[in-house]
Each structure stands twice: as C-alpha cells, then as structure tokens.
Tab-separated table of C-alpha atoms in Angstrom:
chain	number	residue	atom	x	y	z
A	707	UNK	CA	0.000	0.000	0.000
A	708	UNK	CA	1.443	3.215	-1.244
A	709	UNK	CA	1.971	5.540	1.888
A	710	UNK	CA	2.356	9.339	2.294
A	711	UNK	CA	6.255	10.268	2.473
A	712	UNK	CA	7.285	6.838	2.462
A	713	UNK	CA	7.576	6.329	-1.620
A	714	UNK	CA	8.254	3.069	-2.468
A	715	UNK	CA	11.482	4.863	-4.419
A	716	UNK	CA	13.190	7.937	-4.270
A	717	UNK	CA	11.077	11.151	-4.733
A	718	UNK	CA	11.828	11.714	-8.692
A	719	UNK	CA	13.731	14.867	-10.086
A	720	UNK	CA	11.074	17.419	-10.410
A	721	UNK	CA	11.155	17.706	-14.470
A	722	UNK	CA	11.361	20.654	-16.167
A	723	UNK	CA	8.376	22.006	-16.876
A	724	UNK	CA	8.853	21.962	-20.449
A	725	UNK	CA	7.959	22.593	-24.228
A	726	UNK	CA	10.625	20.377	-25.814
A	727	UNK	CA	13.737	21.755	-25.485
A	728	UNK	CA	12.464	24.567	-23.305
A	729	UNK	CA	13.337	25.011	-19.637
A	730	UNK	CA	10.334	25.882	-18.501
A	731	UNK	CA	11.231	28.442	-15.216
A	732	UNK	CA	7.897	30.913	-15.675
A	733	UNK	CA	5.853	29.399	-13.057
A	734	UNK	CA	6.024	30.214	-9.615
A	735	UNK	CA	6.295	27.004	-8.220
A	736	UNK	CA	7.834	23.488	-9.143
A	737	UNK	CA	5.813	20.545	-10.125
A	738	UNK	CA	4.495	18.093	-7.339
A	739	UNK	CA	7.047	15.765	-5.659
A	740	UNK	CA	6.010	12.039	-6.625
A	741	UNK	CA	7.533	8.941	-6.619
A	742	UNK	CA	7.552	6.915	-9.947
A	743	UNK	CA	5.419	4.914	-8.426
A	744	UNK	CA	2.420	7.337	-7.595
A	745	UNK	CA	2.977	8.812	-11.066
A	746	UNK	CA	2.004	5.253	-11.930
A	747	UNK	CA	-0.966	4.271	-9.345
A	748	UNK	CA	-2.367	8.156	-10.125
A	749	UNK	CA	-2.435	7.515	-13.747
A	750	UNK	CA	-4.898	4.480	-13.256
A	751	UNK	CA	-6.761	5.812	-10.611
A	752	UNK	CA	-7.846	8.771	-13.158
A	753	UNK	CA	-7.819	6.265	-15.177
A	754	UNK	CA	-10.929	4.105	-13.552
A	755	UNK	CA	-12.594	7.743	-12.680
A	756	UNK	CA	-16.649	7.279	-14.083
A	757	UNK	CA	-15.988	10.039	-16.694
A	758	UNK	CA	-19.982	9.939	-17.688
A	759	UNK	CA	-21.109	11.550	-13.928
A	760	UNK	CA	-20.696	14.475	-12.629
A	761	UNK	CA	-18.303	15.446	-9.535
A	762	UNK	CA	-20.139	14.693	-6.464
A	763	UNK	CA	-20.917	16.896	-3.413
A	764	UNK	CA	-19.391	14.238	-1.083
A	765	UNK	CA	-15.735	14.255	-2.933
A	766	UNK	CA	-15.842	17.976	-2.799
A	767	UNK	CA	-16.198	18.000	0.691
A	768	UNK	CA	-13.964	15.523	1.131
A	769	UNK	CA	-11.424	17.726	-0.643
A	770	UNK	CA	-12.175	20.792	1.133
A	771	UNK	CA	-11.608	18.922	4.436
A	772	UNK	CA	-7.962	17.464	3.333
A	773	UNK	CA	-7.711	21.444	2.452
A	774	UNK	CA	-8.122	22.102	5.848
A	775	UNK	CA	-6.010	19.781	7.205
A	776	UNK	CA	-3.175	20.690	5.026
A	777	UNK	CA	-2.693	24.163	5.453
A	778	UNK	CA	-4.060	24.292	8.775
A	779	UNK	CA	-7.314	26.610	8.464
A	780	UNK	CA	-9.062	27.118	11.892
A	781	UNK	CA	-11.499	24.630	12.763
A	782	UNK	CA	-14.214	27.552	13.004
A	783	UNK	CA	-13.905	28.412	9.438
A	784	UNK	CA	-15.926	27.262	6.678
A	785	UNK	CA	-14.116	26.145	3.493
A	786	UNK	CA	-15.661	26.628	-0.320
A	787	UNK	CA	-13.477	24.960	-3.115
A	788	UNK	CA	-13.797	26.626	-7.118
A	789	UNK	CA	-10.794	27.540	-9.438
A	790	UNK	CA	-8.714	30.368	-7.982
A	791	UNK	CA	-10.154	33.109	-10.742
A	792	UNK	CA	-13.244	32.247	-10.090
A	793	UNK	CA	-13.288	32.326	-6.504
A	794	UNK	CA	-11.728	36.253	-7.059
A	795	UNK	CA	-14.389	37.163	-9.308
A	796	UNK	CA	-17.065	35.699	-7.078
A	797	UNK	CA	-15.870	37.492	-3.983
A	798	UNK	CA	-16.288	40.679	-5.717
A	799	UNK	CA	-19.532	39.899	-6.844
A	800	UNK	CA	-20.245	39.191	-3.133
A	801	UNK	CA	-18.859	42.568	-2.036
A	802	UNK	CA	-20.827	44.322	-4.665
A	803	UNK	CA	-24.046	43.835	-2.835
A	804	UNK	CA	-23.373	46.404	-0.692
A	805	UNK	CA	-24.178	49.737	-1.963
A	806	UNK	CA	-21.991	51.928	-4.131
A	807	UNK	CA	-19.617	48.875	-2.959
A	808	UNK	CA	-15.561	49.803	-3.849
A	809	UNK	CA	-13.358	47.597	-3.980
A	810	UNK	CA	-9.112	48.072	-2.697
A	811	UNK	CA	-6.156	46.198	-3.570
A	812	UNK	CA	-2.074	47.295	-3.554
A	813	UNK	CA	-0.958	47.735	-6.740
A	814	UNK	CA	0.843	45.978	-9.223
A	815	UNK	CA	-1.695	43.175	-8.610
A	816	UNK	CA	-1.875	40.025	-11.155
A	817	UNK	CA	-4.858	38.352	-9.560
A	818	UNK	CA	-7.548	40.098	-11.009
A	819	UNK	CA	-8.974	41.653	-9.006
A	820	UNK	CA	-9.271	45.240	-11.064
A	821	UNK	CA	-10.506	43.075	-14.060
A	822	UNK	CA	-13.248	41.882	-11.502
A	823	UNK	CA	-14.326	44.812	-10.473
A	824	UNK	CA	-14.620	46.717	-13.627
A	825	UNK	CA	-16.507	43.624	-15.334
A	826	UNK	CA	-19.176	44.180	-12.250
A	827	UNK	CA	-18.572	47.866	-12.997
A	828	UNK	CA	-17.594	48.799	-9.681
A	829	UNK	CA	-15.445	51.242	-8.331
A	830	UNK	CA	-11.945	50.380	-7.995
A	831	UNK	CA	-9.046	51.705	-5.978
A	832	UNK	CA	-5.608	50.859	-6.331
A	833	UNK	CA	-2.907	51.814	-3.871
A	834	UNK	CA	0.483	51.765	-4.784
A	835	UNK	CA	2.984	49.647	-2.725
A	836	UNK	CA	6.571	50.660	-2.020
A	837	UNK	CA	9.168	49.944	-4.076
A	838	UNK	CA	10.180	47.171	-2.135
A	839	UNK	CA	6.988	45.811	-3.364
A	840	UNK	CA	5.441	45.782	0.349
A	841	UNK	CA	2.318	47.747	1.538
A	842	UNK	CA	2.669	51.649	2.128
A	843	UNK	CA	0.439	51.025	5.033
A	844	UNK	CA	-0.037	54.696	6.058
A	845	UNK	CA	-1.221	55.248	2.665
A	846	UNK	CA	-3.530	52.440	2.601
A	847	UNK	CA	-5.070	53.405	6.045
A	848	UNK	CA	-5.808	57.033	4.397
A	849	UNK	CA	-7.643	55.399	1.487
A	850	UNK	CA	-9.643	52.852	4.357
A	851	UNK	CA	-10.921	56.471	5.728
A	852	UNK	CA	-11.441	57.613	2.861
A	853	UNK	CA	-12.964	55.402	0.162
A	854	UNK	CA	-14.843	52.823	2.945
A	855	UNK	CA	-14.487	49.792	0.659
A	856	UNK	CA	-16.613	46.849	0.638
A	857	UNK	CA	-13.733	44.769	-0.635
A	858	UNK	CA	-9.949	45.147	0.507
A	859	UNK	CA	-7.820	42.436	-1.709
A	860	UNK	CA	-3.600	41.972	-0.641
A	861	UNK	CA	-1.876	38.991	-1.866
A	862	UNK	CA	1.155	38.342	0.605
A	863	UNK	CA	2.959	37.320	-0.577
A	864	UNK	CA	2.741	39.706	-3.446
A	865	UNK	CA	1.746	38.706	-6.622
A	866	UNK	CA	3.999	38.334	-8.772
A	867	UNK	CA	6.868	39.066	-7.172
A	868	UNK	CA	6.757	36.875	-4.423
A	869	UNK	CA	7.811	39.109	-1.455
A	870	UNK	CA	5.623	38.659	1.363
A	871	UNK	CA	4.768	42.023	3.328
A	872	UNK	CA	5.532	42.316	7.101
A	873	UNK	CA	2.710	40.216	9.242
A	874	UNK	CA	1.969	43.283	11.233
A	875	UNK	CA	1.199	45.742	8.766
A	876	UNK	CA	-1.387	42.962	6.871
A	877	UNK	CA	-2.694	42.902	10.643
A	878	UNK	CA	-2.944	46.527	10.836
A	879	UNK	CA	-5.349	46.739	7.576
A	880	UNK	CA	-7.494	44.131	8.803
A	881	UNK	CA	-8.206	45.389	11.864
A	882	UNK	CA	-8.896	49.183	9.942
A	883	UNK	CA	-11.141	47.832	7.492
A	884	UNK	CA	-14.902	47.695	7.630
A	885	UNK	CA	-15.583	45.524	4.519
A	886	UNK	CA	-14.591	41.858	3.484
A	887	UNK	CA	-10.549	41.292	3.504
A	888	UNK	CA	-9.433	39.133	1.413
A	889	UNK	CA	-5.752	37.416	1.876
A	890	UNK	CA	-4.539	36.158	-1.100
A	891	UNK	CA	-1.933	33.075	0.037
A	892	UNK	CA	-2.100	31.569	-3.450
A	893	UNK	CA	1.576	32.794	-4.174
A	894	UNK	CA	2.975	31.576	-0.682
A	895	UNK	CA	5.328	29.102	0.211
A	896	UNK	CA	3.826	25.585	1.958
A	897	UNK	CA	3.621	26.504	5.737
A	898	UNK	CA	5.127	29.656	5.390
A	899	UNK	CA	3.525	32.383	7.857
A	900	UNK	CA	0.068	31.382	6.635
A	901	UNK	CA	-3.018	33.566	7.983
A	902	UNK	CA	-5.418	30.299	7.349
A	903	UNK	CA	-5.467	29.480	11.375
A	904	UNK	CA	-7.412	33.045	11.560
A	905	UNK	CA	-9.604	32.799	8.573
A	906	UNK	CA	-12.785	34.137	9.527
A	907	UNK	CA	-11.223	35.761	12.677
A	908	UNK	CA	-12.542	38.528	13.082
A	909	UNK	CA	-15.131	37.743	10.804
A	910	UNK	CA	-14.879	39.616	8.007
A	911	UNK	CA	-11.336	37.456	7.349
A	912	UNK	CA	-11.104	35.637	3.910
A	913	UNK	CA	-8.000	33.633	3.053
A	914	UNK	CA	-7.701	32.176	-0.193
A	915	UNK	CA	-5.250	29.909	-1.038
A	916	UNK	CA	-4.398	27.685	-3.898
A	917	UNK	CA	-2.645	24.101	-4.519
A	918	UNK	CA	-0.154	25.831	-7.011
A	919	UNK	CA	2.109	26.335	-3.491
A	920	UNK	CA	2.431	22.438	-3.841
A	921	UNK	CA	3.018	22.246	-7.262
A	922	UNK	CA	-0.748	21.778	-8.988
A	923	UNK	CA	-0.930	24.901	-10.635
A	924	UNK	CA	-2.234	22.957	-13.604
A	925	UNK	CA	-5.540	22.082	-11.576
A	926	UNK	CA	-6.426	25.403	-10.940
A	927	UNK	CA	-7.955	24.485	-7.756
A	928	UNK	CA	-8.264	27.092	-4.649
A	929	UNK	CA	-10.137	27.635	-1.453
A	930	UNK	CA	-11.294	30.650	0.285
A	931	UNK	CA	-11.716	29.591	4.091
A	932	UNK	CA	-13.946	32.283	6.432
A	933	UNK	CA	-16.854	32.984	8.713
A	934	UNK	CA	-19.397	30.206	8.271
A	935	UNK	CA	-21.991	32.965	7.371
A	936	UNK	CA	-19.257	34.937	4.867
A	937	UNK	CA	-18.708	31.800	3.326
A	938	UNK	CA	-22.067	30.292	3.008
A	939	UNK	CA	-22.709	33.725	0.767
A	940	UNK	CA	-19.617	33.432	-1.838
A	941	UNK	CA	-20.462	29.656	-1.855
A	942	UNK	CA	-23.646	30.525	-3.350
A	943	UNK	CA	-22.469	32.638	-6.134
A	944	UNK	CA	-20.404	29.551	-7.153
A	945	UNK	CA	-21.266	26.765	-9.744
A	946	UNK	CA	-22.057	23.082	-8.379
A	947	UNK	CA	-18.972	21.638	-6.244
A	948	UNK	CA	-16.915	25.143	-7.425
A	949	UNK	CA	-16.470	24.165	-10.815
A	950	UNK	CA	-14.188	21.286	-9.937
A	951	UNK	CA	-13.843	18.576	-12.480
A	952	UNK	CA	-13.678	15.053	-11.248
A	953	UNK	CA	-10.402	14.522	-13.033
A	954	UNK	CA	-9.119	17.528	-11.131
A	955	UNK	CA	-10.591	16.691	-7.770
A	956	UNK	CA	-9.467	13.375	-7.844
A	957	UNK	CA	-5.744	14.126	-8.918
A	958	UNK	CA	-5.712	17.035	-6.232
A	959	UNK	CA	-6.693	14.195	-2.861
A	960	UNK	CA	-4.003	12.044	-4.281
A	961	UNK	CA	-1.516	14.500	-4.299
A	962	UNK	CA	-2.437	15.897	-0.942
A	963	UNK	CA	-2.390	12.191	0.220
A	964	UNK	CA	1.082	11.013	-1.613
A	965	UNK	CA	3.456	13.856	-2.311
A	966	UNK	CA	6.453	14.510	0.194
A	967	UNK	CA	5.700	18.399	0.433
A	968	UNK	CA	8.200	18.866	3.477
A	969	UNK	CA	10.961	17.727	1.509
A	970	UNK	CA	9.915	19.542	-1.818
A	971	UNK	CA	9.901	22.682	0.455
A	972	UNK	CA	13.200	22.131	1.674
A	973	UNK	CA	14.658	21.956	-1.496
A	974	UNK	CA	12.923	25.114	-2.764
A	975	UNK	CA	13.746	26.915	0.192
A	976	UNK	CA	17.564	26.132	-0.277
A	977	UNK	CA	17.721	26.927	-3.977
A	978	UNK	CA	15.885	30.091	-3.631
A	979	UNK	CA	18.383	31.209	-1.475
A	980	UNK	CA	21.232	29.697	-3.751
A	981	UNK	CA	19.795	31.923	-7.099
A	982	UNK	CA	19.319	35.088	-4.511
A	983	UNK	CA	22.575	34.727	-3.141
A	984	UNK	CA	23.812	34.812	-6.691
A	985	UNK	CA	21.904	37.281	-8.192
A	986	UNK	CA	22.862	39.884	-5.485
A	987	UNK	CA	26.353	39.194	-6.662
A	988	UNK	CA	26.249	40.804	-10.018
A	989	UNK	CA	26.428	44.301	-10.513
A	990	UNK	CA	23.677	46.392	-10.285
A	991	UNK	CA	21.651	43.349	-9.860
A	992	UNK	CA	18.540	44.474	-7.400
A	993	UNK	CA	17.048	41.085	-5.731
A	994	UNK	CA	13.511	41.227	-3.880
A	995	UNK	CA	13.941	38.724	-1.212
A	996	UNK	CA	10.307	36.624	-1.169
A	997	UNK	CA	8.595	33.596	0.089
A	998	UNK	CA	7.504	32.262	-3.066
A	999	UNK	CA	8.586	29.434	-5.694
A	1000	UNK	CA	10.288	32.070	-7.094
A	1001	UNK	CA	12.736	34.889	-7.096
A	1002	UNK	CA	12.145	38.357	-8.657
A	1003	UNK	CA	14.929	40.649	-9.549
A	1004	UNK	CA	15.753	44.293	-11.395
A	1005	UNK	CA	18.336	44.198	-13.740
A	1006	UNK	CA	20.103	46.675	-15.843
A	1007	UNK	CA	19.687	45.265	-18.909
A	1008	UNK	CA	16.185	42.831	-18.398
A	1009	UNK	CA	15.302	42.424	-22.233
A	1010	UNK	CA	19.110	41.594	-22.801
A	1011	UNK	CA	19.199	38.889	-20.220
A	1012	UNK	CA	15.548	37.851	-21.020
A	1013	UNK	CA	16.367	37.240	-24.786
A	1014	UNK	CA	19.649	35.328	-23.496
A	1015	UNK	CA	17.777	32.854	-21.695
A	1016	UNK	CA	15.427	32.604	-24.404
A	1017	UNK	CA	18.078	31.807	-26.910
A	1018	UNK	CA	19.385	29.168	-24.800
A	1019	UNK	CA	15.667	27.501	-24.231
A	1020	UNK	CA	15.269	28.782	-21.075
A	1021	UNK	CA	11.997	30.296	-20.136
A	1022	UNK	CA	11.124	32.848	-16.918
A	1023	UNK	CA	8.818	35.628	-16.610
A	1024	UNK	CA	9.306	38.653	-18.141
A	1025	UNK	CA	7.998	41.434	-15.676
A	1026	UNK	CA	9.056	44.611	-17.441
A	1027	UNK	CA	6.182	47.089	-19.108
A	1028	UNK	CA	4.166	45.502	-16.626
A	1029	UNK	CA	3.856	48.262	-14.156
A	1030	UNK	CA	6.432	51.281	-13.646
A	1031	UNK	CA	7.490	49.296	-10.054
A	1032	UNK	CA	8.115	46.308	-12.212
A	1033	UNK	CA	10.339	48.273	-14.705
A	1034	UNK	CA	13.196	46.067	-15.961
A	1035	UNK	CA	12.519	42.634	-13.602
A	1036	UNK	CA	12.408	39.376	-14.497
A	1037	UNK	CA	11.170	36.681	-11.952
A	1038	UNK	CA	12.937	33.632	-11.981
A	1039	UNK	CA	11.200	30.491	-11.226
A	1040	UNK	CA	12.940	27.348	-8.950
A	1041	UNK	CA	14.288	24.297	-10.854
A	1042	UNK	CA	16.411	21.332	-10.219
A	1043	UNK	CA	19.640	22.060	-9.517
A	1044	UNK	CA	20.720	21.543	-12.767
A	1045	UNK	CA	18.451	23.976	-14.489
A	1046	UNK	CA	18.996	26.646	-11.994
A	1047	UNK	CA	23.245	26.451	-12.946
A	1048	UNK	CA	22.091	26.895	-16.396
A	1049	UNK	CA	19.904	29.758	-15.648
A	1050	UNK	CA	22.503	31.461	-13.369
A	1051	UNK	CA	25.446	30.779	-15.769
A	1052	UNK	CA	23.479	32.874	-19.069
A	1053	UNK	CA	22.698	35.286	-16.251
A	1054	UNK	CA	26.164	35.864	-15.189
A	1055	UNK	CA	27.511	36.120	-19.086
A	1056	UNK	CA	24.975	39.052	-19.527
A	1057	UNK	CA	26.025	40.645	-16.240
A	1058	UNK	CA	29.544	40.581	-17.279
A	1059	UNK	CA	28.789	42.138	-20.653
A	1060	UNK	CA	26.893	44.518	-19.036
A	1061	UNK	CA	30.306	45.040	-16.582
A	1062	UNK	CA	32.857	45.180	-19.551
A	1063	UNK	CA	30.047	47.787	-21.248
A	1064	UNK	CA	30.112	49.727	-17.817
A	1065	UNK	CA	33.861	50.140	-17.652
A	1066	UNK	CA	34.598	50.879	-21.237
A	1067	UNK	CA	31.942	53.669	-21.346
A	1068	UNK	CA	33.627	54.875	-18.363
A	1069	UNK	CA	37.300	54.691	-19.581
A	1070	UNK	CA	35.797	56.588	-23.055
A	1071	UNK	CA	34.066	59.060	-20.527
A	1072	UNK	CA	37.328	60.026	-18.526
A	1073	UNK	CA	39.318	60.113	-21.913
A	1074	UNK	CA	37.033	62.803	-23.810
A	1075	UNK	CA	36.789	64.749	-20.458
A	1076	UNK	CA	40.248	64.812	-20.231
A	1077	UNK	CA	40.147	65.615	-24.294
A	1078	UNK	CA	37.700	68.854	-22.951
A	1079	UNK	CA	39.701	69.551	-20.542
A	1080	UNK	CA	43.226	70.013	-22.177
A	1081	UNK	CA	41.112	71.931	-25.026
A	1082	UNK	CA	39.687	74.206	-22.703
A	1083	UNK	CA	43.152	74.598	-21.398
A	1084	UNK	CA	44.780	75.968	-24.625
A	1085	UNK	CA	41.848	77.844	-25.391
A	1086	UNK	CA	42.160	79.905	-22.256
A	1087	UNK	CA	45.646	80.099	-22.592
A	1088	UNK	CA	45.072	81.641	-25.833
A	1089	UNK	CA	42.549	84.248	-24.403
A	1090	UNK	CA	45.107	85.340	-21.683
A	1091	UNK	CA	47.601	85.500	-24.587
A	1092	UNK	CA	45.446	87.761	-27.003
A	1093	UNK	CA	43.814	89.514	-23.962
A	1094	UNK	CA	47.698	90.267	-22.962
A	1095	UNK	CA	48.523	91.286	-26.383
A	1096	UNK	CA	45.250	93.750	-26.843
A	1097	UNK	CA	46.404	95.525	-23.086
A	1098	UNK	CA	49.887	96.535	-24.812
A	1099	UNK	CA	48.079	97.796	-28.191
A	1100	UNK	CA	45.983	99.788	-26.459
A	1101	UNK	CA	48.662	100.831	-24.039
A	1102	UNK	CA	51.157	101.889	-26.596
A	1103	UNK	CA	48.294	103.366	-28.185
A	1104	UNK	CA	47.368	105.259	-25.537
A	1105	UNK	CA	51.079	106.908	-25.009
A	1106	UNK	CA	51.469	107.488	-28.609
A	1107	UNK	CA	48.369	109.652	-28.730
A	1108	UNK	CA	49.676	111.575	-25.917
A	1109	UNK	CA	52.973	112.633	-27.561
C-alpha cells in the first residue's frame, strides 16, 4: 500500500516544466514531488474515474476537508473549493451587494482583481505599494478612511513578485477595514507564515489559497476559508462543487495524500536562497527577497538577459512594461539544480557584458573629459595670450596719442 512520504522509491527529479527543449522556469512554483510509483498508481486511478457523472458533493467536501487539514485553516472556518479566478471574481460579486460597494487592492496586482471589479462595474481603488513591493500602510489606512471599501484584496505574498509584506502591517489593515478582507496566500510558500489558522477571525477574514504552493498549478484548484456565514454567501455565487472537475478533484486528494511536500519545500527553500545569493552578486543586480517558488529581480539590462535565456531555451517571466514598479525585472522560477546552474550561468555572461560595457563607457568618458579639458586649457591660454597682447596695443596706443 502506497503511503504518504514513504515512496516506495526515491522522490523523482522534479522535471522541467517543459515545451521540448524549453526550460520551462515561468511558473512560480515546481511541479508536485512524486515517486515513480504514484505517477504510476495516479495515472490508473484517473484512469478508472466514471468520466460519464458528474463530480459529487461528497468528494468535494472531502477535498475541502484534506484542504483544511493541510494548510491548517481554523477549525471555526468554513471552506468553499472553485478555481482560484473564479473564486476572485465571485468574492467581488459578493462585495458588490453592498451599496456603491468599492473595492481596494495594492498595486501591481496580477490576480484580477481590477478586471473583476470593472466587469461588475464597480469602483476600484488601487494603492500603490513601495518599491520594495510591500504595503505603504499609512497610505492604505488614508484610502480605508477615505474610500470605505466593501472589498480590501492583498496577496502576501505579493503577486507576482513573491515578497511577502511584514505580518503586522497585513494585521494593521485588517483590523482598519470595515468591509470583506481578502488574503490572497495563493503565491505563498507551503507553511510559510500562513493567515489560514485566523480565517474568519474577526469575521470579516477571507483567506484564499491555492494548490499551485504544492506544485498543482495545472488544476487550478483554490479555497477561500472564512466565517461560516461569509462563506455560506460566496459559496452561493459559485457553480455546483466550485467548478471542480472530477479529473481535477481526484488528482488534487491524491496528491495531498502522496506527495512529500516537506521535503519539496526544503529543497525550494535552499535553492531560492542559492539563485538570490547569486543574483545579489552581479552588478547592479537588485534582488527582492520573497517567500515564493520564485525569485524576482531588477536588472540593468532585463530584455538583454531575457532574450539570453530565451536563446538558450530557457523560459522565466518577463515582468518589465508591466507596471512602472516592475520596470526592468524578471522573476525567476525554482528548478532542479541543474536547471537553476544553467539559468545562473546565461545570467552571469549578460552581467559581465553589461560590466565590460560599464567600464569601457567609463574609460571613453574620462578620456574625452580629459580631451575637454586640455582643449579648454589651450583655449584659455590663448585668451590670456590675445587679452595680454590687446592691453599693450591699447597701451602703446594710448602713449602714442599723448605725444
């Protein structure tokens, strides 16, 4: 009998996520962590799934309670499963039955949430964070007075960058707002500073958070956990058993069941820190320290080093244009080992380009200075010379018109 973190193997290599030929480093987290063998006993339990019924409520439910055992969510909270843009969308639409209902979030934000709120056609109020990508939480406070919104929405860690804001200050805008706040954990690390054992505490607490953090982005499955009667209102806004396929749901309880996530954490915890570590090495590179499958960083030359990793089949996410915070960084998904060396060693050519550009555009700098200077030199020289000369003209002049 196949048991939870006792494979029957060693856990395999986590693959690249690839096209063929293509290293595929864009997503924010690495794929599950099974054995051969689960890949194999997975494959033929989808396999023997009644394809011709529908998802049941019961296997839902089941689902939503491994959810809660998983990433710890109070026991007071109530749990609705649906796929993650969905579940955005929908809390939204729950927010917007308030009256001249606004909706909040810190900007840059990828989840949504403005596309959300415009398709509803509601009011929408982006505050921009720091450029440390963290909440300005005086500034957010002033727009809480202000603007009263129905709907607050902060992803921490921040999405996409990864870097998760300071516990306290999240604290400190939950406990100002009047509305729903909504704590989006679907870019945080497994079992990293989670707010899931307060969902619904105080009760206007929403935590989303999505299996992606264990490596089934693919599924596109999430949960919001909060109040029982918070809940029970978003729930019904949702389509039967959250729009959860069977294939989906079943794939998800397996993985939850089978996959060695402490070790798979380890691992990503140690390479993130090996590519950071690196990064902050080359010149001029800027590295936003996260908690995240992934590490985002400013470079001096992004569309150089993002066309040198795509030469060399090696995708990541391209960040720049995005937003002017996100001007010229790249985030740089975790691999094996292997593909992160690769990764590191394009980087590194670029950044010493980018060095030997530096220093020669200096050295040509200090030579045509020195060019302007030595020409100024002789030029003034000359003035003093013909300035000199005019003074005895006029001199001579002068005497000559006195005799």
């Amino acid at each position: 009998m196949l048991q939870k973190n006792t494979p029957a193997e060693p856990v395999a290599p986590l693959p690249a996520l690839s096209d063929a030929g293509t290293i595929r480093l864009d997503a924010p987290f690495p794929p599950a962590a099974l054995s051969e063998e689960a890949r194999a006993v997975l494959a033929a339990e989808l396999a023997a799934q009644p394809l011709h019924l529908p998802p049941e409520a019961a296997e839902t439910a089941a689902l939503a309670e491994r959810l809660r055992a998983e990433f710890t969510v109070a026991e007071e909270a109530q749990i609705v499963v649906g796929r993650a843009d969905v579940l955005v969308e929908r809390l939204v639409f729950t927010a917007a039955a308030q009256p001249e209902a606004v909706v909040l979030a810190a900007e840059p934000d990828f989840s949504g949430c403005r596309r959300a709120a415009e398709r509803l056609g509601l009011r929408y109020i982006g505050v921009p964070l720091k450029a440390d990508f963290t909440p300005d939480v005086p500034a957010m406070l002033d727009a809480l007075e202000k603007h009263n919104p129905a709907l607050v929405y902060l992803a921490a860690p921040h999405n996409p960058t990864g870097v998760l804001p300071a516990r306290e200050d999240v604290e400190t805008v939950v406990r100002a707002a009047k509305g729903i706040v909504a704590i989006d954990e679907g870019f945080a690390e497994y079992g990293s500073g989670s707010f899931a054992a307060q969902a619904g505490q105080p009760e206007n607490l929403v935590v989303l958070q999505s299996l992606g953090s264990i490596g089934l982005a693919g599924l596109d499955i999430a949960f919001a956990a909060g109040s029982p009667a918070l809940v029970r209102k978003l729930a019904e806004t949702l389509p039967p058993q959250g729009g959860i396929s069977r294939l989906d749901g079943a794939a998800a309880r397996f993985v939850l069941e089978h996959a060695d996530v402490g070790e798979q954490v380890q691992t990503l915890q140690n390479e993130r820190a090996r590519i950071a570590n690196a990064l902050a090495e080359m010149e001029d590179v800027c590295v936003f320290h996260g908690s995240s499958g992934c590490v985002t960083a400013r470079f001096p030359n992004a569309e150089t080093a993002f066309g040198a990793l795509a030469e060399q089949g090696i995708r990541v996410l391209n960040l720049n244009g995005a937003h002017p915070l996100l001007r010229h960084c790249l985030r740089l998904g975790i691999g094996t080992a292997e593909q992160n060396d690769e990764m590191l060693r394009v980087l590194g050519n670029v950044n010493s380009e980018y060095v030997l550009a530096k220093q020669s555009g200096l050295a040509a700098g200090s030579e045509a200075l020195a060019r302007l200077n030595a020409g100024m030199a002789k030029s003034v020289l000359l003035a003093v010379t013909l300035f000199s000369l005019l003074s005895i003209w006029l001199v001579a002049h002068y005497f000559a018109q006195l005799g």
